[in-house]
C-alpha cells in the first residue's frame, strides 16, 4: 500500500480523483487507525464491520483481497483487479 499512498500524494489537489481503502471483516476501527498511523497513510479507509465481504464490497464485485477498483464519478467500474497493478491503474486514470 505504500505505492497507493504515493499515488494519493501525486494526485493531491485534484478533485476528479479520490483514493479510498475499503476494509471488511472483524478488525475494529481502532486497529485500522493504528495501522494507518503506523504506516503514514493519508488516504481514507472505510470500514465494513462484521462480514468478510460487506455490502459495498459485494456491490462492487469484490471476491478476494486485495481488489483494486477504479470508478468513474457516476460509480461505473472502469477497472477491477485482484492485486495491485500500478501501471494498469495509471493507464485507466490517464496518468
mmCIF file of C-alpha atoms in Angstrom:
data_model
loop_
_atom_site.group_PDB
_atom_site.id
_atom_site.type_symbol
_atom_site.label_atom_id
_atom_site.label_comp_id
_atom_site.label_asym_id
_atom_site.label_seq_id
_atom_site.Cartn_x
_atom_site.Cartn_y
_atom_site.Cartn_z
ATOM 1 C CA UNK A 1 0.000 0.000 0.000
ATOM 2 C CA UNK A 2 2.924 2.411 0.096
ATOM 3 C CA UNK A 3 2.600 2.755 -3.688
ATOM 4 C CA UNK A 4 -1.082 3.636 -3.230
ATOM 5 C CA UNK A 5 -0.019 6.311 -0.722
ATOM 6 C CA UNK A 6 2.475 7.710 -3.257
ATOM 7 C CA UNK A 7 -0.274 7.837 -5.890
ATOM 8 C CA UNK A 8 -2.541 9.584 -3.372
ATOM 9 C CA UNK A 9 0.183 12.187 -2.772
ATOM 10 C CA UNK A 10 0.749 12.643 -6.511
ATOM 11 C CA UNK A 11 -2.965 13.267 -7.051
ATOM 12 C CA UNK A 12 -3.338 15.687 -4.124
ATOM 13 C CA UNK A 13 -5.329 18.740 -5.084
ATOM 14 C CA UNK A 14 -7.261 17.038 -7.863
ATOM 15 C CA UNK A 15 -10.986 16.972 -7.290
ATOM 16 C CA UNK A 16 -11.687 14.474 -10.071
ATOM 17 C CA UNK A 17 -9.868 11.509 -8.468
ATOM 18 C CA UNK A 18 -10.138 10.129 -4.935
ATOM 19 C CA UNK A 19 -8.458 7.102 -3.383
ATOM 20 C CA UNK A 20 -10.107 5.028 -0.655
ATOM 21 C CA UNK A 21 -9.334 1.759 1.069
ATOM 22 C CA UNK A 22 -12.289 -0.482 1.888
ATOM 23 C CA UNK A 23 -11.752 -2.806 4.836
ATOM 24 C CA UNK A 24 -14.132 -5.652 5.598
ATOM 25 C CA UNK A 25 -14.011 -8.140 8.401
ATOM 26 C CA UNK A 26 -13.505 -8.230 12.118
ATOM 27 C CA UNK A 27 -10.846 -5.524 12.526
ATOM 28 C CA UNK A 28 -12.007 -2.660 14.686
ATOM 29 C CA UNK A 29 -11.765 0.968 13.681
ATOM 30 C CA UNK A 30 -9.035 1.421 16.311
ATOM 31 C CA UNK A 31 -6.932 -1.373 14.760
ATOM 32 C CA UNK A 32 -7.241 0.193 11.310
ATOM 33 C CA UNK A 33 -6.470 3.692 12.623
ATOM 34 C CA UNK A 34 -3.367 2.407 14.396
ATOM 35 C CA UNK A 35 -2.171 0.634 11.234
ATOM 36 C CA UNK A 36 -2.835 3.747 9.109
ATOM 37 C CA UNK A 37 -0.932 5.924 11.604
ATOM 38 C CA UNK A 38 1.983 3.472 11.860
ATOM 39 C CA UNK A 39 2.304 3.293 8.061
ATOM 40 C CA UNK A 40 1.755 7.023 7.484
ATOM 41 C CA UNK A 41 -1.173 6.532 5.106
ATOM 42 C CA UNK A 42 -3.188 9.687 4.422
ATOM 43 C CA UNK A 43 -5.889 8.332 2.107
ATOM 44 C CA UNK A 44 -9.202 7.460 3.782
ATOM 45 C CA UNK A 45 -10.082 3.969 4.950
ATOM 46 C CA UNK A 46 -13.693 2.829 5.003
ATOM 47 C CA UNK A 47 -14.733 0.012 7.325
ATOM 48 C CA UNK A 48 -17.500 -2.528 6.844
ATOM 49 C CA UNK A 49 -17.753 -4.403 10.105
ATOM 50 C CA UNK A 50 -18.737 -7.984 10.602
ATOM 51 C CA UNK A 51 -18.807 -9.745 7.262
ATOM 52 C CA UNK A 52 -15.700 -10.856 5.392
ATOM 53 C CA UNK A 53 -17.281 -9.274 2.320
ATOM 54 C CA UNK A 54 -19.588 -6.424 3.278
ATOM 55 C CA UNK A 55 -22.330 -4.750 1.282
ATOM 56 C CA UNK A 56 -20.112 -2.230 -0.514
ATOM 57 C CA UNK A 57 -17.543 -4.884 -1.388
ATOM 58 C CA UNK A 58 -20.255 -7.232 -2.625
ATOM 59 C CA UNK A 59 -21.914 -4.451 -4.653
ATOM 60 C CA UNK A 60 -18.553 -3.748 -6.306
ATOM 61 C CA UNK A 61 -17.982 -7.426 -7.111
ATOM 62 C CA UNK A 62 -15.116 -7.977 -4.655
ATOM 63 C CA UNK A 63 -14.431 -11.689 -4.246
ATOM 64 C CA UNK A 64 -10.842 -11.618 -2.947
ATOM 65 C CA UNK A 65 -8.473 -9.223 -1.216
ATOM 66 C CA UNK A 66 -6.796 -7.040 -2.127
ATOM 67 C CA UNK A 67 -9.025 -5.944 -5.003
ATOM 68 C CA UNK A 68 -8.372 -2.613 -6.673
ATOM 69 C CA UNK A 69 -11.230 -0.831 -8.380
ATOM 70 C CA UNK A 70 -11.350 2.389 -10.376
ATOM 71 C CA UNK A 71 -14.775 4.020 -10.561
ATOM 72 C CA UNK A 72 -15.847 6.964 -12.660
ATOM 73 C CA UNK A 73 -17.677 9.879 -10.952
ATOM 74 C CA UNK A 74 -21.009 8.136 -11.618
ATOM 75 C CA UNK A 75 -19.884 4.924 -9.875
ATOM 76 C CA UNK A 76 -19.289 2.899 -13.041
ATOM 77 C CA UNK A 77 -16.441 0.391 -12.676
ATOM 78 C CA UNK A 78 -13.694 1.320 -15.150
ATOM 79 C CA UNK A 79 -11.130 -1.192 -13.895
ATOM 80 C CA UNK A 80 -11.024 -4.004 -11.325
ATOM 81 C CA UNK A 81 -8.204 -6.365 -10.461
ATOM 82 C CA UNK A 82 -7.198 -8.664 -7.637
ATOM 83 C CA UNK A 83 -3.822 -7.382 -6.526
ATOM 84 C CA UNK A 84 -2.161 -4.052 -7.181
ATOM 85 C CA UNK A 85 -1.210 -3.214 -10.754
ATOM 86 C CA UNK A 86 0.026 0.358 -10.647
ATOM 87 C CA UNK A 87 0.676 0.576 -14.390
ATOM 88 C CA UNK A 88 -2.889 -0.504 -15.203
ATOM 89 C CA UNK A 89 -4.411 1.894 -12.664
ATOM 90 C CA UNK A 90 -2.295 4.758 -14.008
ATOM 91 C CA UNK A 91 -3.359 3.907 -17.545
ATOM 92 C CA UNK A 92 -7.067 3.907 -16.654
ATOM 93 C CA UNK A 93 -6.610 7.244 -14.866
ATOM 94 C CA UNK A 94 -4.756 8.705 -17.851
ATOM 95 C CA UNK A 95 -1.538 9.297 -15.899
#
